[in-house]
mmCIF file of C-alpha atoms in Angstrom:
data_model
loop_
_atom_site.group_PDB
_atom_site.id
_atom_site.type_symbol
_atom_site.label_atom_id
_atom_site.label_comp_id
_atom_site.label_asym_id
_atom_site.label_seq_id
_atom_site.Cartn_x
_atom_site.Cartn_y
_atom_site.Cartn_z
ATOM 1 C CA MET A 105 3.768 3.592 15.216
ATOM 2 C CA THR A 106 7.449 2.706 15.705
ATOM 3 C CA GLY A 107 8.991 4.918 18.549
ATOM 4 C CA ALA A 108 12.399 6.974 17.312
ATOM 5 C CA ASN A 109 14.647 4.318 18.289
ATOM 6 C CA SER A 110 13.169 1.593 17.078
ATOM 7 C CA THR A 111 14.214 -0.212 13.313
ATOM 8 C CA ALA A 112 11.086 -0.421 10.764
ATOM 9 C CA ASP A 113 10.518 -3.912 9.005
ATOM 10 C CA ARG A 114 11.541 -4.218 5.908
ATOM 11 C CA GLU A 115 8.983 -5.261 3.365
ATOM 12 C CA LEU A 116 8.148 -5.299 -0.192
ATOM 13 C CA HIS A 117 4.996 -4.653 -2.233
ATOM 14 C CA LEU A 118 4.717 -7.534 -5.045
ATOM 15 C CA PRO A 119 4.859 -5.877 -8.488
ATOM 16 C CA VAL A 120 1.896 -3.726 -9.588
ATOM 17 C CA ALA A 121 2.992 -4.402 -13.453
ATOM 18 C CA ALA A 122 2.029 -7.681 -14.752
ATOM 19 C CA GLN A 123 4.439 -10.751 -14.471
ATOM 20 C CA ASP A 124 4.553 -13.604 -16.749
ATOM 21 C CA GLY A 125 2.339 -15.545 -13.849
ATOM 22 C CA VAL A 126 1.288 -16.330 -10.740
ATOM 23 C CA ASP A 127 4.736 -18.681 -10.082
ATOM 24 C CA ALA A 128 6.797 -15.683 -10.708
ATOM 25 C CA LEU A 129 4.328 -13.422 -7.817
ATOM 26 C CA ALA A 130 5.122 -16.937 -5.416
ATOM 27 C CA GLY A 131 9.263 -17.602 -6.343
ATOM 28 C CA MET A 132 9.761 -13.124 -5.622
ATOM 29 C CA THR A 133 7.458 -13.483 -1.963
ATOM 30 C CA SER A 134 9.908 -17.031 -1.110
ATOM 31 C CA ARG A 135 12.958 -15.471 -2.132
ATOM 32 C CA ALA A 136 11.942 -12.302 -0.050
ATOM 33 C CA GLU A 137 11.125 -15.109 2.390
ATOM 34 C CA GLU A 138 14.456 -16.737 2.337
ATOM 35 C CA ARG A 139 15.976 -12.881 2.416
ATOM 36 C CA GLY A 140 14.397 -11.502 6.027
ATOM 37 C CA TYR A 141 11.369 -9.748 4.636
ATOM 38 C CA GLU A 142 8.823 -9.423 6.777
ATOM 39 C CA ARG A 143 6.157 -9.649 5.088
ATOM 40 C CA ALA A 144 4.945 -8.999 0.938
ATOM 41 C CA TRP A 145 1.814 -6.967 -0.463
ATOM 42 C CA LEU A 146 0.081 -7.608 -3.071
ATOM 43 C CA PRO A 147 -1.105 -4.787 -4.693
ATOM 44 C CA GLU A 148 -5.050 -4.806 -6.864
ATOM 45 C CA THR A 149 -4.833 -3.455 -9.796
ATOM 46 C CA TRP A 150 -6.553 -4.242 -12.769
ATOM 47 C CA GLY A 151 -4.528 -7.304 -13.357
ATOM 48 C CA ARG A 152 -4.272 -10.661 -11.075
ATOM 49 C CA ASP A 153 -7.296 -10.232 -8.518
ATOM 50 C CA ALA A 154 -5.516 -10.379 -4.997
ATOM 51 C CA ALA A 155 -7.334 -13.103 -3.243
ATOM 52 C CA SER A 156 -7.013 -15.677 -5.403
ATOM 53 C CA THR A 157 -3.188 -14.997 -6.340
ATOM 54 C CA LEU A 158 -1.653 -14.293 -2.207
ATOM 55 C CA GLY A 159 -4.188 -18.164 -1.452
ATOM 56 C CA VAL A 160 -1.305 -19.774 -4.067
ATOM 57 C CA VAL A 161 1.436 -17.726 -2.458
ATOM 58 C CA ALA A 162 0.263 -18.944 0.980
ATOM 59 C CA GLU A 163 0.499 -22.168 0.108
ATOM 60 C CA ARG A 164 4.089 -21.965 -0.989
ATOM 61 C CA THR A 165 5.989 -19.740 1.859
ATOM 62 C CA GLU A 166 6.395 -20.759 4.842
ATOM 63 C CA THR A 167 6.800 -18.289 7.699
ATOM 64 C CA ILE A 168 6.665 -15.068 5.337
ATOM 65 C CA GLU A 169 3.099 -12.520 6.546
ATOM 66 C CA LEU A 170 1.827 -11.665 3.336
ATOM 67 C CA GLY A 171 -1.379 -9.184 2.975
ATOM 68 C CA THR A 172 -3.385 -6.733 0.841
ATOM 69 C CA SER A 173 -2.152 -3.152 -0.244
ATOM 70 C CA ILE A 174 -4.522 -2.277 -1.656
ATOM 71 C CA ALA A 175 -7.824 -4.283 -1.898
ATOM 72 C CA ASN A 176 -10.222 -1.176 -2.531
ATOM 73 C CA VAL A 177 -13.749 -0.526 -1.670
ATOM 74 C CA TYR A 178 -15.897 -0.473 -4.153
ATOM 75 C CA SER A 179 -15.243 -3.909 -5.996
ATOM 76 C CA ARG A 180 -16.605 -5.678 -3.103
ATOM 77 C CA SER A 181 -18.424 -5.696 -0.470
ATOM 78 C CA PRO A 182 -17.728 -4.923 3.080
ATOM 79 C CA ALA A 183 -19.214 -8.618 3.939
ATOM 80 C CA LEU A 184 -17.205 -10.114 1.019
ATOM 81 C CA LEU A 185 -13.754 -8.301 2.343
ATOM 82 C CA GLY A 186 -14.935 -9.887 5.462
ATOM 83 C CA GLN A 187 -15.524 -13.221 3.676
ATOM 84 C CA THR A 188 -11.722 -13.023 1.998
ATOM 85 C CA ALA A 189 -9.622 -11.808 5.002
ATOM 86 C CA ALA A 190 -11.192 -14.461 7.065
ATOM 87 C CA THR A 191 -10.467 -17.205 4.045
ATOM 88 C CA LEU A 192 -6.606 -16.062 4.034
ATOM 89 C CA GLN A 193 -5.730 -16.039 7.872
ATOM 90 C CA GLU A 194 -7.118 -19.517 7.662
ATOM 91 C CA ILE A 195 -5.109 -20.424 4.898
ATOM 92 C CA THR A 196 -1.809 -17.911 5.564
ATOM 93 C CA ASP A 197 -2.097 -19.951 9.145
ATOM 94 C CA GLY A 198 -2.376 -16.549 11.110
ATOM 95 C CA ARG A 199 -0.028 -14.604 8.191
ATOM 96 C CA PHE A 200 -2.674 -12.176 7.095
ATOM 97 C CA ARG A 201 -2.982 -8.534 7.195
ATOM 98 C CA LEU A 202 -5.820 -7.210 5.373
ATOM 99 C CA GLY A 203 -5.090 -3.193 3.916
ATOM 100 C CA ILE A 204 -7.793 -1.941 2.410
ATOM 101 C CA GLY A 205 -8.779 1.541 0.860
ATOM 102 C CA PRO A 206 -10.425 3.642 -1.697
ATOM 103 C CA SER A 207 -8.127 3.601 -4.404
ATOM 104 C CA GLY A 208 -9.081 6.211 -6.770
ATOM 105 C CA PRO A 209 -11.298 7.857 -9.303
ATOM 106 C CA ALA A 210 -9.765 6.418 -12.194
ATOM 107 C CA VAL A 211 -9.928 2.672 -11.611
ATOM 108 C CA ILE A 212 -12.689 3.071 -9.576
ATOM 109 C CA GLU A 213 -14.687 4.802 -12.318
ATOM 110 C CA GLY A 214 -12.565 3.590 -15.633
ATOM 111 C CA TRP A 215 -11.987 0.156 -14.439
ATOM 112 C CA HIS A 216 -14.862 -0.927 -12.191
ATOM 113 C CA GLY A 217 -17.831 1.265 -13.269
ATOM 114 C CA ALA A 218 -18.492 2.220 -10.070
ATOM 115 C CA ASP A 219 -18.977 6.011 -8.640
ATOM 116 C CA PHE A 220 -16.667 7.206 -7.129
ATOM 117 C CA GLU A 221 -18.523 8.620 -4.072
ATOM 118 C CA ARG A 222 -18.098 9.252 -0.627
ATOM 119 C CA PRO A 223 -14.991 7.521 -0.438
ATOM 120 C CA LEU A 224 -14.097 8.523 3.546
ATOM 121 C CA ARG A 225 -17.616 7.061 4.539
ATOM 122 C CA ARG A 226 -17.223 3.761 2.348
ATOM 123 C CA THR A 227 -13.999 2.999 3.547
ATOM 124 C CA ARG A 228 -14.908 4.085 7.530
ATOM 125 C CA GLU A 229 -18.042 1.694 7.170
ATOM 126 C CA THR A 230 -15.771 -0.876 5.068
ATOM 127 C CA VAL A 231 -13.760 -1.114 8.262
ATOM 128 C CA ASP A 232 -17.034 -1.660 10.458
ATOM 129 C CA ILE A 233 -18.079 -4.255 9.271
ATOM 130 C CA ILE A 234 -15.512 -6.068 8.606
ATOM 131 C CA ARG A 235 -14.593 -6.652 11.965
ATOM 132 C CA LYS A 236 -18.032 -8.205 12.741
ATOM 133 C CA VAL A 237 -17.362 -10.561 9.672
ATOM 134 C CA VAL A 238 -14.310 -11.558 10.679
ATOM 135 C CA GLY A 239 -14.944 -11.314 14.599
ATOM 136 C CA GLY A 240 -17.866 -14.153 14.092
ATOM 137 C CA GLU A 241 -20.696 -11.735 15.376
ATOM 138 C CA PRO A 242 -23.870 -11.964 13.387
ATOM 139 C CA VAL A 243 -23.328 -8.929 11.279
ATOM 140 C CA GLU A 244 -26.508 -5.842 12.160
ATOM 141 C CA TYR A 245 -25.359 -2.450 10.570
ATOM 142 C CA ASP A 246 -26.891 0.088 9.738
ATOM 143 C CA GLY A 247 -24.676 3.574 8.340
ATOM 144 C CA ASP A 248 -25.663 5.393 5.910
ATOM 145 C CA ILE A 249 -24.335 3.440 3.281
ATOM 146 C CA PHE A 250 -24.938 0.021 4.170
ATOM 147 C CA THR A 251 -27.494 -1.966 6.195
ATOM 148 C CA LEU A 252 -26.954 -5.121 7.052
ATOM 149 C CA SER A 253 -28.702 -7.935 9.151
ATOM 150 C CA GLY A 254 -29.408 -11.026 9.789
ATOM 151 C CA PHE A 255 -26.151 -13.318 8.116
ATOM 152 C CA ARG A 256 -23.291 -13.987 10.474
ATOM 153 C CA LEU A 257 -19.497 -15.668 8.975
ATOM 154 C CA ARG A 258 -20.642 -19.302 8.109
ATOM 155 C CA PHE A 259 -17.770 -21.134 9.231
ATOM 156 C CA GLU A 260 -15.195 -20.831 12.749
ATOM 157 C CA PRO A 261 -13.639 -17.429 12.205
ATOM 158 C CA PRO A 262 -9.760 -16.897 12.903
ATOM 159 C CA GLU A 263 -9.014 -17.223 16.218
ATOM 160 C CA THR A 264 -6.907 -14.378 16.286
ATOM 161 C CA PRO A 265 -8.885 -11.787 13.496
ATOM 162 C CA PRO A 266 -6.454 -10.394 10.477
ATOM 163 C CA PRO A 267 -5.939 -6.494 11.200
ATOM 164 C CA ILE A 268 -8.043 -3.985 8.815
ATOM 165 C CA ASP A 269 -5.387 -1.266 7.351
ATOM 166 C CA VAL A 270 -6.328 1.628 5.755
ATOM 167 C CA ALA A 271 -4.813 3.242 2.779
ATOM 168 C CA GLY A 272 -4.814 6.900 2.444
ATOM 169 C CA LEU A 273 -3.219 10.120 1.118
ATOM 170 C CA GLY A 274 -4.732 12.987 2.769
ATOM 171 C CA PRO A 275 -5.528 14.820 5.757
ATOM 172 C CA LYS A 276 -8.839 13.252 6.106
ATOM 173 C CA SER A 277 -8.436 9.834 5.283
ATOM 174 C CA VAL A 278 -5.389 9.608 7.154
ATOM 175 C CA GLU A 279 -7.091 11.217 10.444
ATOM 176 C CA LEU A 280 -9.918 8.340 9.759
ATOM 177 C CA ALA A 281 -7.149 5.662 9.543
ATOM 178 C CA GLY A 282 -5.617 6.955 12.629
ATOM 179 C CA ARG A 283 -9.535 6.907 14.003
ATOM 180 C CA PHE A 284 -10.715 3.513 13.308
ATOM 181 C CA ALA A 285 -8.339 1.171 12.507
ATOM 182 C CA ASP A 286 -5.091 -1.320 12.806
ATOM 183 C CA GLY A 287 -2.397 0.421 10.339
ATOM 184 C CA TRP A 288 -2.397 3.277 8.040
ATOM 185 C CA HIS A 289 -0.418 2.310 3.878
ATOM 186 C CA ALA A 290 1.540 5.991 2.585
ATOM 187 C CA THR A 291 2.553 5.905 -0.681
ATOM 188 C CA THR A 292 4.336 8.535 -2.976
ATOM 189 C CA PHE A 293 5.638 10.638 -0.494
ATOM 190 C CA THR A 294 8.283 12.235 0.462
ATOM 191 C CA ALA A 295 10.549 12.572 3.848
ATOM 192 C CA GLU A 296 8.737 15.687 5.015
ATOM 193 C CA GLY A 297 5.673 14.968 3.615
ATOM 194 C CA LEU A 298 4.484 11.657 5.559
ATOM 195 C CA GLU A 299 5.980 13.066 8.994
ATOM 196 C CA GLU A 300 3.181 16.098 8.432
ATOM 197 C CA ARG A 301 0.083 13.276 7.758
ATOM 198 C CA LEU A 302 1.814 11.629 10.705
ATOM 199 C CA ASP A 303 0.592 14.730 12.306
ATOM 200 C CA ASP A 304 -2.800 13.606 11.981
ATOM 201 C CA LEU A 305 -2.651 9.901 12.467
ATOM 202 C CA ARG A 306 -2.252 11.194 16.027
ATOM 203 C CA ARG A 307 -5.321 13.391 16.237
ATOM 204 C CA GLY A 308 -7.406 10.636 14.293
ATOM 205 C CA ALA A 309 -5.446 8.025 17.072
ATOM 206 C CA GLU A 310 -6.663 10.876 20.077
ATOM 207 C CA LEU A 311 -10.210 11.213 18.412
ATOM 208 C CA GLY A 312 -10.623 7.711 18.421
ATOM 209 C CA ASP A 313 -8.997 7.507 22.191
ATOM 210 C CA ARG A 314 -6.440 5.499 21.235
ATOM 211 C CA ASP A 315 -2.698 5.436 21.313
ATOM 212 C CA PRO A 316 -0.937 6.321 18.401
ATOM 213 C CA ASP A 317 1.573 3.627 19.113
ATOM 214 C CA ASP A 318 -1.037 1.010 18.063
ATOM 215 C CA VAL A 319 -1.293 1.770 14.659
ATOM 216 C CA ARG A 320 0.711 0.748 12.437
ATOM 217 C CA VAL A 321 2.371 2.914 10.188
ATOM 218 C CA THR A 322 3.666 0.869 6.404
ATOM 219 C CA LEU A 323 5.600 3.088 3.676
ATOM 220 C CA SER A 324 5.400 2.401 0.432
ATOM 221 C CA LEU A 325 8.971 3.255 -1.001
ATOM 222 C CA PRO A 326 10.023 3.074 -4.796
ATOM 223 C CA ALA A 327 12.797 0.930 -4.784
ATOM 224 C CA CYS A 328 15.649 -0.288 -7.875
ATOM 225 C CA ALA A 329 19.185 -1.399 -6.502
ATOM 226 C CA LEU A 330 20.987 -2.513 -9.616
ATOM 227 C CA ASP A 331 24.663 -1.839 -10.677
ATOM 228 C CA ASP A 332 23.591 0.348 -13.076
ATOM 229 C CA GLY A 333 22.473 3.052 -11.164
ATOM 230 C CA GLU A 334 21.120 5.530 -13.765
ATOM 231 C CA GLU A 335 19.012 2.519 -15.374
ATOM 232 C CA ALA A 336 17.486 1.881 -11.664
ATOM 233 C CA ARG A 337 16.664 5.742 -11.836
ATOM 234 C CA ARG A 338 15.579 6.545 -15.111
ATOM 235 C CA ILE A 339 13.019 3.386 -14.192
ATOM 236 C CA THR A 340 11.897 4.500 -10.522
ATOM 237 C CA ALA A 341 11.108 8.613 -12.234
ATOM 238 C CA GLN A 342 9.003 6.774 -14.804
ATOM 239 C CA HIS A 343 7.304 4.315 -12.322
ATOM 240 C CA LEU A 344 6.460 8.832 -10.335
ATOM 241 C CA ALA A 345 5.852 10.226 -13.329
ATOM 242 C CA PHE A 346 3.499 8.075 -14.431
ATOM 243 C CA TYR A 347 1.717 7.820 -11.042
ATOM 244 C CA VAL A 348 1.193 11.860 -10.531
ATOM 245 C CA GLY A 349 0.969 12.575 -14.859
ATOM 246 C CA GLY A 350 -0.984 9.612 -15.659
ATOM 247 C CA MET A 351 -3.434 8.549 -12.824
ATOM 248 C CA GLY A 352 -5.713 11.124 -12.232
ATOM 249 C CA THR A 353 -5.755 14.201 -10.154
ATOM 250 C CA TYR A 354 -4.914 11.857 -7.142
ATOM 251 C CA TYR A 355 -1.636 11.578 -6.701
ATOM 252 C CA ARG A 356 -0.754 14.691 -8.538
ATOM 253 C CA ASP A 357 -2.560 17.088 -5.375
ATOM 254 C CA SER A 358 -0.670 14.694 -2.774
ATOM 255 C CA LEU A 359 2.670 16.121 -4.128
ATOM 256 C CA ALA A 360 0.955 19.327 -4.484
ATOM 257 C CA ARG A 361 -0.218 18.976 -0.874
ATOM 258 C CA GLN A 362 3.681 18.181 0.345
ATOM 259 C CA GLY A 363 5.462 21.779 -0.890
ATOM 260 C CA HIS A 364 5.673 20.563 -5.202
ATOM 261 C CA GLU A 365 2.296 22.346 -6.264
ATOM 262 C CA GLU A 366 3.690 23.970 -9.588
ATOM 263 C CA LEU A 367 6.004 20.792 -9.891
ATOM 264 C CA ALA A 368 3.234 18.117 -9.698
ATOM 265 C CA THR A 369 1.251 20.226 -12.226
ATOM 266 C CA ASP A 370 4.433 20.521 -14.766
ATOM 267 C CA ILE A 371 4.891 16.677 -14.432
ATOM 268 C CA ALA A 372 1.179 16.179 -15.403
ATOM 269 C CA SER A 373 1.361 19.128 -18.597
ATOM 270 C CA ALA A 374 3.949 17.020 -19.737
ATOM 271 C CA TRP A 375 2.750 13.556 -19.443
ATOM 272 C CA ALA A 376 -0.754 14.897 -20.859
ATOM 273 C CA SER A 377 0.797 16.628 -23.381
ATOM 274 C CA GLY A 378 2.713 13.752 -24.893
ATOM 275 C CA ASP A 379 5.792 14.499 -23.585
ATOM 276 C CA ARG A 380 7.150 11.460 -21.358
ATOM 277 C CA ASP A 381 10.467 12.125 -21.199
ATOM 278 C CA ARG A 382 10.118 15.604 -19.818
ATOM 279 C CA ALA A 383 7.664 14.901 -17.537
ATOM 280 C CA VAL A 384 9.834 11.722 -15.773
ATOM 281 C CA ASP A 385 13.527 14.494 -16.346
ATOM 282 C CA LEU A 386 11.439 17.043 -13.935
ATOM 283 C CA VAL A 387 10.583 13.235 -11.408
ATOM 284 C CA ALA A 388 14.634 12.381 -11.626
ATOM 285 C CA GLU A 389 15.530 16.466 -11.206
ATOM 286 C CA ASN A 390 13.390 17.600 -8.333
ATOM 287 C CA VAL A 391 11.954 14.656 -5.998
ATOM 288 C CA LEU A 392 13.296 11.034 -7.112
ATOM 289 C CA ASP A 393 16.009 11.242 -3.679
ATOM 290 C CA ASP A 394 13.142 12.655 -1.581
ATOM 291 C CA MET A 395 10.537 9.921 -2.981
ATOM 292 C CA ALA A 396 12.316 6.547 -3.670
ATOM 293 C CA ALA A 397 15.648 4.800 -3.198
ATOM 294 C CA ALA A 398 16.719 4.507 -6.473
ATOM 295 C CA GLY A 399 20.548 4.067 -7.641
ATOM 296 C CA THR A 400 23.502 1.504 -6.904
ATOM 297 C CA PRO A 401 22.410 -1.172 -4.348
ATOM 298 C CA GLU A 402 24.997 0.889 -1.814
ATOM 299 C CA GLN A 403 22.711 4.227 -3.083
ATOM 300 C CA ALA A 404 19.390 1.836 -3.019
ATOM 301 C CA ARG A 405 20.340 1.243 0.626
ATOM 302 C CA GLU A 406 21.490 4.668 1.974
ATOM 303 C CA ARG A 407 17.789 5.997 0.513
ATOM 304 C CA VAL A 408 16.166 3.222 2.194
ATOM 305 C CA ALA A 409 17.729 3.498 5.910
ATOM 306 C CA ALA A 410 17.129 7.237 5.887
ATOM 307 C CA PHE A 411 13.057 6.336 5.255
ATOM 308 C CA GLU A 412 13.328 3.596 7.833
ATOM 309 C CA SER A 413 14.606 6.770 10.802
ATOM 310 C CA ILE A 414 11.621 8.082 10.044
ATOM 311 C CA ASP A 415 10.021 8.519 14.172
ATOM 312 C CA GLY A 416 7.024 7.255 13.443
ATOM 313 C CA LEU A 417 7.151 4.796 11.081
ATOM 314 C CA ASP A 418 7.377 1.043 11.766
ATOM 315 C CA ALA A 419 7.886 -0.538 7.991
ATOM 316 C CA VAL A 420 9.773 0.708 4.719
ATOM 317 C CA ALA A 421 7.428 -1.950 1.933
ATOM 318 C CA LEU A 422 9.854 -1.746 -1.549
ATOM 319 C CA ALA A 423 8.159 -0.961 -4.632
ATOM 320 C CA PHE A 424 9.466 -2.246 -7.626
ATOM 321 C CA PRO A 425 9.202 0.392 -10.746
ATOM 322 C CA ARG A 426 6.218 -0.954 -13.621
ATOM 323 C CA ALA A 427 8.790 -1.428 -16.246
ATOM 324 C CA ALA A 428 11.269 -3.850 -14.240
ATOM 325 C CA ASP A 429 11.566 -6.791 -15.206
ATOM 326 C CA ARG A 430 12.224 -10.314 -13.517
ATOM 327 C CA ASP A 431 15.978 -9.857 -13.256
ATOM 328 C CA GLN A 432 16.233 -6.057 -12.387
ATOM 329 C CA ILE A 433 13.090 -7.155 -9.552
ATOM 330 C CA ASP A 434 14.956 -10.341 -8.063
ATOM 331 C CA ALA A 435 18.407 -7.458 -8.302
ATOM 332 C CA THR A 436 16.824 -5.421 -5.730
ATOM 333 C CA ILE A 437 15.232 -8.035 -3.628
ATOM 334 C CA ASP A 438 18.862 -9.151 -2.808
ATOM 335 C CA ALA A 439 20.816 -5.891 -2.947
ATOM 336 C CA LEU A 440 17.945 -4.393 -0.442
ATOM 337 C CA ALA A 441 17.241 -7.350 1.624
ATOM 338 C CA PRO A 442 17.051 -7.550 5.388
ATOM 339 C CA GLU A 443 20.459 -9.406 6.072
ATOM 340 C CA ALA A 444 22.581 -7.867 2.803
#
C-alpha cells in the first residue's frame, strides 16, 4: 500500500466490450507501453478468454507488465489457474500478475452455469492452491471445498512466482485480500468508499500478521478523455449505470454501502423498467465525478490525479466505457498517459 507521499502507478484495463480482434487488444497494449503505462490488465467476462489473449499480447510487447483482472474462481479449477499463471509468467518473462476473484452471480450462474456458493471460502482456498502450484510444491491440500493429492507442476516453476491479487467489493472480501493475497483490486468506488474499504484491508493484514504495505492496491477507474467532453461523460455514465443497474445486486450493493443506497435503488429500478436514459442521468447528476475520470482531457486528468493522491492506493488502472470505440480508447490512452 502506497504511503501518503508516494505516487500511484498508472495502468489500464483493456476494454471489457468486444473488440474487432485480438490484434486490436495487442495494439492498445503496445500503445500503452509506448506511452509509459506500468501494466495492462485484461478482464475476462463472456468475451475472449484471458489466457490465450494475454499470450498473444505478451509476444507483441516487451516491457509493459500484464495481468488478469479478473479471472473468476468458478470456471477454472485452482490447479488450472495455477498452471495458467505459471505458463503466462514464462511467456511474459516475468511480467505477469494474476488477478482472481469470485466475479458475481450474474456471470457465474448465467454464463458458466455454476452455483455461486461460498465465494469467500472458495477464493481463499484457490489462493492457497495456486501458491502451491506456482511454487512447484507437491499439491497436497485438504480444504472445505477442495481436496487435492498426488501431483505437482509438470515443468520447472517460474523463478519468480507471479503475485496473486484478489478482487472484492465488500468488507469481508477486502479483509480476505489483506489477510491472504499479494494485492487487492477495487472497482466502482468513490474515494470515500475506497478509503473505508482500505480500513478493512489493513485489518485483514493485521489478522494475517502481515505488513499492509506489502499488499498492493489497484483501483479500476472508469475513464474517458475526449475533446468532446460531454460525449466522454455520457458514455462513462452509461457504463456505470449498466454495472449498478444491469449486473444484478453486486455493484448496486457496493454503491449502497458507500452511502448511496437510495440512489443505487433508483438507478437499478430505472434500468430494470427500461428507462435507461433515466438511469444514466441519475449517475451523471450524482456520482459520475466521484467514481470516474470523464470529460475533456483536462477534466479527466484532474480526476485521475485526485484518485492517485489517496493514501494507501498503489495503482490507478484506467477502464474504458463499454460504448467507447477504438478512436475514443486511443484518445484516452494518449490524453491520460503518465508522460502526457
